[in-house]
Amino acid sequence: MSELKLTVAKREKTTGSGLNQLRKEGKIPGVFYGTGENNIPIVANFLDLRQFIYTSESHIIDLNIDGTNEKHSCILKDVQFDPVKDTPLHFDLLALHKGQKIKIEVGVHIVGNAPGIKEGGILQHSLHKLDIECLPSDIPSHIDVDVSELNLGDAIKVADLKLENVTIFNDENAAIVSVVAPKIVEEPETGEEEDEDAEPEVIGKGKSDDEGDESEEKSEDKE
């Protein structure tokens, strides 16, 4: 896994209005925490933080807290986004300690071309991230899943992955990727087809009340 540097500052503002002001200034509030570490409210420039947010890769962060000589090794554990604007509102950094295992999510990368696609199948990528546990030194930036031998109807499940020094917690029977047959969409029956043998309906026009009265009057005159 690659290691990237990030410089943050300790954060004094913790109230809602104070945090919103930071965001207007292009800064994102966050917290640094971990086993044996004191929770430290921090703030980072969005431009510095986005390389860790908008990627499917996992990175070990060489964290420098501005104004101090404190340096830490950590990972981006969580990011909260605005539900409307989809912009980051808050982030969590989790401290890493040598020899101490950590549970994280790692992205799945699909590699290769599945023969089943040429057979008319559709590649279905079901699991985009996997929950794993390992030592910091064994954290993969991503997990490659090779589909070059997948024919129509085949799948690669969690149990098929063999990763050294890494424990996967997802259901071993869960399909990560598969090649499935396309669904055939049947046109709904309209019910508008007419029976060719059916006789056409004849609609008769009856006399109106006025016509009936007029006929009766004519009969009386004849008498």
Protein backbone atom coordinates (compact mmCIF):
# COMPACT_ATOMS: atom_id res chain seq x y z
CA MET A 1 0.00 0.00 0.00
CA SER A 2 1.25 3.46 -0.89
CA GLU A 3 1.80 6.07 1.82
CA LEU A 4 0.79 9.70 1.38
CA LYS A 5 1.32 12.72 3.58
CA LEU A 6 -1.40 14.88 5.07
CA THR A 7 -1.02 17.96 7.25
CA VAL A 8 -3.90 18.99 9.51
CA ALA A 9 -4.45 21.48 12.29
CA LYS A 10 -5.99 21.04 15.71
CA ARG A 11 -9.56 22.22 15.71
CA GLU A 12 -11.00 24.58 18.29
CA LYS A 13 -14.45 25.01 16.77
CA THR A 14 -16.80 22.19 17.67
CA THR A 15 -20.28 23.76 17.45
CA GLY A 16 -22.56 23.56 14.44
CA SER A 17 -22.14 27.20 13.41
CA GLY A 18 -18.38 27.02 13.87
CA LEU A 19 -18.13 23.86 11.75
CA ASN A 20 -20.24 25.39 8.99
CA GLN A 21 -17.95 28.39 8.93
CA LEU A 22 -14.95 26.12 8.45
CA ARG A 23 -16.66 24.41 5.52
CA LYS A 24 -17.38 27.77 3.89
CA GLU A 25 -13.64 28.45 4.11
CA GLY A 26 -12.86 25.26 2.19
CA LYS A 27 -11.92 23.24 5.26
CA ILE A 28 -13.31 19.93 6.48
CA PRO A 29 -13.57 19.12 10.21
CA GLY A 30 -12.52 15.70 11.40
CA VAL A 31 -11.21 13.64 14.30
CA PHE A 32 -8.10 11.53 14.81
CA TYR A 33 -8.51 8.56 17.16
CA GLY A 34 -7.25 5.08 17.91
CA THR A 35 -6.36 2.56 20.60
CA GLY A 36 -4.12 4.26 23.13
CA GLU A 37 -4.64 7.64 21.45
CA ASN A 38 -6.55 10.64 22.73
CA ASN A 39 -9.28 11.80 20.37
CA ILE A 40 -7.98 14.92 18.66
CA PRO A 41 -10.41 17.26 16.84
CA ILE A 42 -8.70 18.30 13.62
CA VAL A 43 -9.39 20.24 10.44
CA ALA A 44 -7.93 19.75 6.95
CA ASN A 45 -8.02 21.71 3.72
CA PHE A 46 -10.46 20.10 1.31
CA LEU A 47 -7.92 20.26 -1.53
CA ASP A 48 -5.44 18.24 0.57
CA LEU A 49 -8.06 15.74 1.71
CA ARG A 50 -9.77 14.98 -1.58
CA GLN A 51 -6.98 12.64 -2.79
CA PHE A 52 -7.96 10.27 0.01
CA ILE A 53 -11.73 10.66 -0.43
CA TYR A 54 -12.36 10.38 -4.16
CA THR A 55 -10.50 7.15 -4.86
CA SER A 56 -11.14 3.43 -4.67
CA GLU A 57 -7.59 2.91 -3.38
CA SER A 58 -6.67 2.58 0.29
CA HIS A 59 -3.70 4.60 1.52
CA ILE A 60 -1.69 4.74 4.71
CA ILE A 61 -1.56 8.39 5.74
CA ASP A 62 1.58 9.91 7.20
CA LEU A 63 -0.20 12.45 9.39
CA ASN A 64 1.41 15.66 10.57
CA ILE A 65 -0.45 17.83 13.07
CA ASP A 66 0.48 21.43 12.31
CA GLY A 67 2.22 23.38 15.05
CA THR A 68 3.50 20.25 16.78
CA ASN A 69 6.15 17.62 16.24
CA GLU A 70 3.46 14.94 16.34
CA LYS A 71 3.44 12.50 13.44
CA HIS A 72 1.16 9.52 13.18
CA SER A 73 0.44 6.66 10.81
CA CYS A 74 -3.28 6.32 10.10
CA ILE A 75 -5.94 5.54 7.52
CA LEU A 76 -9.13 7.28 6.44
CA LYS A 77 -11.78 5.32 8.32
CA ASP A 78 -14.97 7.17 7.49
CA VAL A 79 -16.33 10.19 5.60
CA GLN A 80 -19.73 11.80 6.04
CA PHE A 81 -21.26 13.50 3.00
CA ASP A 82 -23.95 16.11 2.52
CA PRO A 83 -27.01 14.14 1.29
CA VAL A 84 -27.89 16.82 -1.28
CA LYS A 85 -24.59 18.34 -2.45
CA ASP A 86 -22.56 15.13 -1.94
CA THR A 87 -19.70 17.19 -0.48
CA PRO A 88 -17.68 15.94 2.55
CA LEU A 89 -18.89 17.21 5.93
CA HIS A 90 -16.65 15.29 8.34
CA PHE A 91 -13.89 12.67 8.27
CA ASP A 92 -12.36 10.17 10.70
CA LEU A 93 -8.69 9.14 10.81
CA LEU A 94 -7.85 5.90 12.60
CA ALA A 95 -4.38 5.48 14.11
CA LEU A 96 -2.28 2.49 13.05
CA HIS A 97 0.07 0.70 15.43
CA LYS A 98 2.77 -1.70 14.40
CA GLY A 99 1.83 -5.28 15.27
CA GLN A 100 -1.83 -4.40 15.89
CA LYS A 101 -4.40 -5.74 13.43
CA ILE A 102 -7.02 -3.44 12.01
CA LYS A 103 -10.43 -3.94 10.40
CA ILE A 104 -11.08 -1.88 7.29
CA GLU A 105 -12.94 -1.83 3.98
CA VAL A 106 -10.88 -2.33 0.83
CA GLY A 107 -12.04 -1.74 -2.74
CA VAL A 108 -12.37 -4.51 -5.33
CA HIS A 109 -10.85 -4.05 -8.80
CA ILE A 110 -12.03 -6.21 -11.69
CA VAL A 111 -9.23 -7.24 -14.08
CA GLY A 112 -9.29 -9.22 -17.32
CA ASN A 113 -12.01 -9.88 -19.90
CA ALA A 114 -14.64 -12.52 -19.22
CA PRO A 115 -15.27 -14.94 -22.14
CA GLY A 116 -18.90 -15.18 -21.03
CA ILE A 117 -19.52 -11.65 -22.31
CA LYS A 118 -18.81 -12.83 -25.87
CA GLU A 119 -21.39 -15.56 -25.26
CA GLY A 120 -23.99 -12.87 -24.71
CA GLY A 121 -23.66 -12.60 -20.93
CA ILE A 122 -23.52 -9.49 -18.76
CA LEU A 123 -20.77 -8.91 -16.19
CA GLN A 124 -22.42 -8.28 -12.82
CA HIS A 125 -20.18 -6.71 -10.15
CA SER A 126 -22.00 -7.27 -6.85
CA LEU A 127 -19.39 -6.53 -4.14
CA HIS A 128 -17.37 -3.36 -4.64
CA LYS A 129 -15.73 -3.46 -1.20
CA LEU A 130 -14.67 -6.20 1.19
CA ASP A 131 -14.39 -6.10 4.98
CA ILE A 132 -10.95 -7.35 5.98
CA GLU A 133 -8.64 -7.57 8.99
CA CYS A 134 -4.84 -7.55 8.84
CA LEU A 135 -1.70 -5.87 10.14
CA PRO A 136 -0.99 -2.34 8.88
CA SER A 137 1.94 -3.63 6.86
CA ASP A 138 -0.37 -6.08 5.02
CA ILE A 139 -3.16 -3.65 4.11
CA PRO A 140 -3.73 -3.92 0.33
CA SER A 141 -4.46 -0.74 -1.61
CA HIS A 142 -7.17 -2.79 -3.37
CA ILE A 143 -8.08 -6.40 -4.12
CA ASP A 144 -7.79 -7.61 -7.72
CA VAL A 145 -10.39 -10.10 -8.96
CA ASP A 146 -9.49 -11.74 -12.28
CA VAL A 147 -12.50 -12.56 -14.48
CA SER A 148 -10.56 -13.86 -17.51
CA GLU A 149 -11.90 -17.41 -16.99
CA LEU A 150 -15.53 -16.58 -16.30
CA ASN A 151 -17.96 -18.14 -18.77
CA LEU A 152 -21.69 -17.58 -18.94
CA GLY A 153 -23.22 -18.65 -15.63
CA ASP A 154 -19.89 -18.58 -13.72
CA ALA A 155 -19.16 -16.52 -10.60
CA ILE A 156 -16.29 -15.67 -8.29
CA LYS A 157 -17.29 -15.88 -4.64
CA VAL A 158 -15.59 -14.59 -1.51
CA ALA A 159 -14.45 -18.14 -0.70
CA ASP A 160 -12.51 -18.22 -3.99
CA LEU A 161 -10.14 -15.44 -2.91
CA LYS A 162 -6.79 -16.40 -1.46
CA LEU A 163 -5.11 -13.47 0.30
CA GLU A 164 -2.01 -13.90 2.42
CA ASN A 165 -2.14 -12.54 5.98
CA VAL A 166 -5.63 -11.13 5.37
CA THR A 167 -8.93 -12.29 6.89
CA ILE A 168 -12.13 -11.55 4.96
CA PHE A 169 -15.34 -11.17 6.97
CA ASN A 170 -17.89 -11.12 4.14
CA ASP A 171 -20.12 -14.17 3.62
CA GLU A 172 -17.93 -16.72 1.86
CA ASN A 173 -20.85 -17.71 -0.40
CA ALA A 174 -21.45 -14.13 -1.55
CA ALA A 175 -20.72 -13.56 -5.24
CA ILE A 176 -18.24 -10.78 -5.92
CA VAL A 177 -18.64 -10.86 -9.68
CA SER A 178 -20.55 -13.09 -12.09
CA VAL A 179 -21.53 -13.43 -15.73
CA VAL A 180 -25.29 -13.68 -16.04
CA ALA A 181 -27.67 -14.11 -18.96
CA PRO A 182 -29.52 -10.94 -19.98
CA LYS A 183 -33.09 -10.71 -18.83
CA ILE A 184 -35.74 -11.15 -21.52
CA VAL A 185 -38.39 -8.49 -21.17
CA GLU A 186 -41.80 -9.79 -22.25
CA GLU A 187 -44.17 -7.31 -23.78
CA PRO A 188 -47.34 -7.00 -21.69
CA GLU A 189 -50.56 -8.30 -23.22
CA THR A 190 -52.74 -5.41 -24.31
CA GLY A 191 -56.01 -7.34 -24.46
CA GLU A 192 -56.97 -5.32 -27.52
CA GLU A 193 -56.99 -8.23 -29.96
CA GLU A 194 -60.49 -8.97 -31.24
CA ASP A 195 -61.95 -12.38 -31.92
CA GLU A 196 -62.16 -12.68 -35.71
CA ASP A 197 -65.20 -14.99 -35.45
CA ALA A 198 -67.15 -12.64 -33.23
CA GLU A 199 -70.04 -10.83 -34.87
CA PRO A 200 -69.92 -7.06 -34.84
CA GLU A 201 -72.10 -5.44 -32.22
CA VAL A 202 -75.18 -3.72 -33.62
CA ILE A 203 -76.27 -0.66 -31.79
CA GLY A 204 -79.90 0.32 -32.43
CA LYS A 205 -81.20 3.81 -32.05
CA GLY A 206 -84.42 3.94 -30.07
CA LYS A 207 -87.05 6.60 -30.11
CA SER A 208 -86.66 9.50 -27.81
CA ASP A 209 -89.42 10.50 -25.41
CA ASP A 210 -90.38 13.41 -27.66
CA GLU A 211 -90.65 11.14 -30.71
CA GLY A 212 -92.89 8.78 -28.74
CA ASP A 213 -95.22 11.58 -27.66
CA GLU A 214 -95.41 12.88 -31.23
CA SER A 215 -96.44 9.44 -32.55
CA GLU A 216 -99.19 9.16 -29.99
CA GLU A 217 -100.56 12.58 -30.95
CA LYS A 218 -100.74 11.58 -34.65
CA SER A 219 -102.67 8.41 -33.75
CA GLU A 220 -105.26 10.41 -31.82
CA ASP A 221 -105.74 12.79 -34.74
CA LYS A 222 -106.51 9.93 -37.09
CA GLU A 223 -109.21 8.71 -34.80
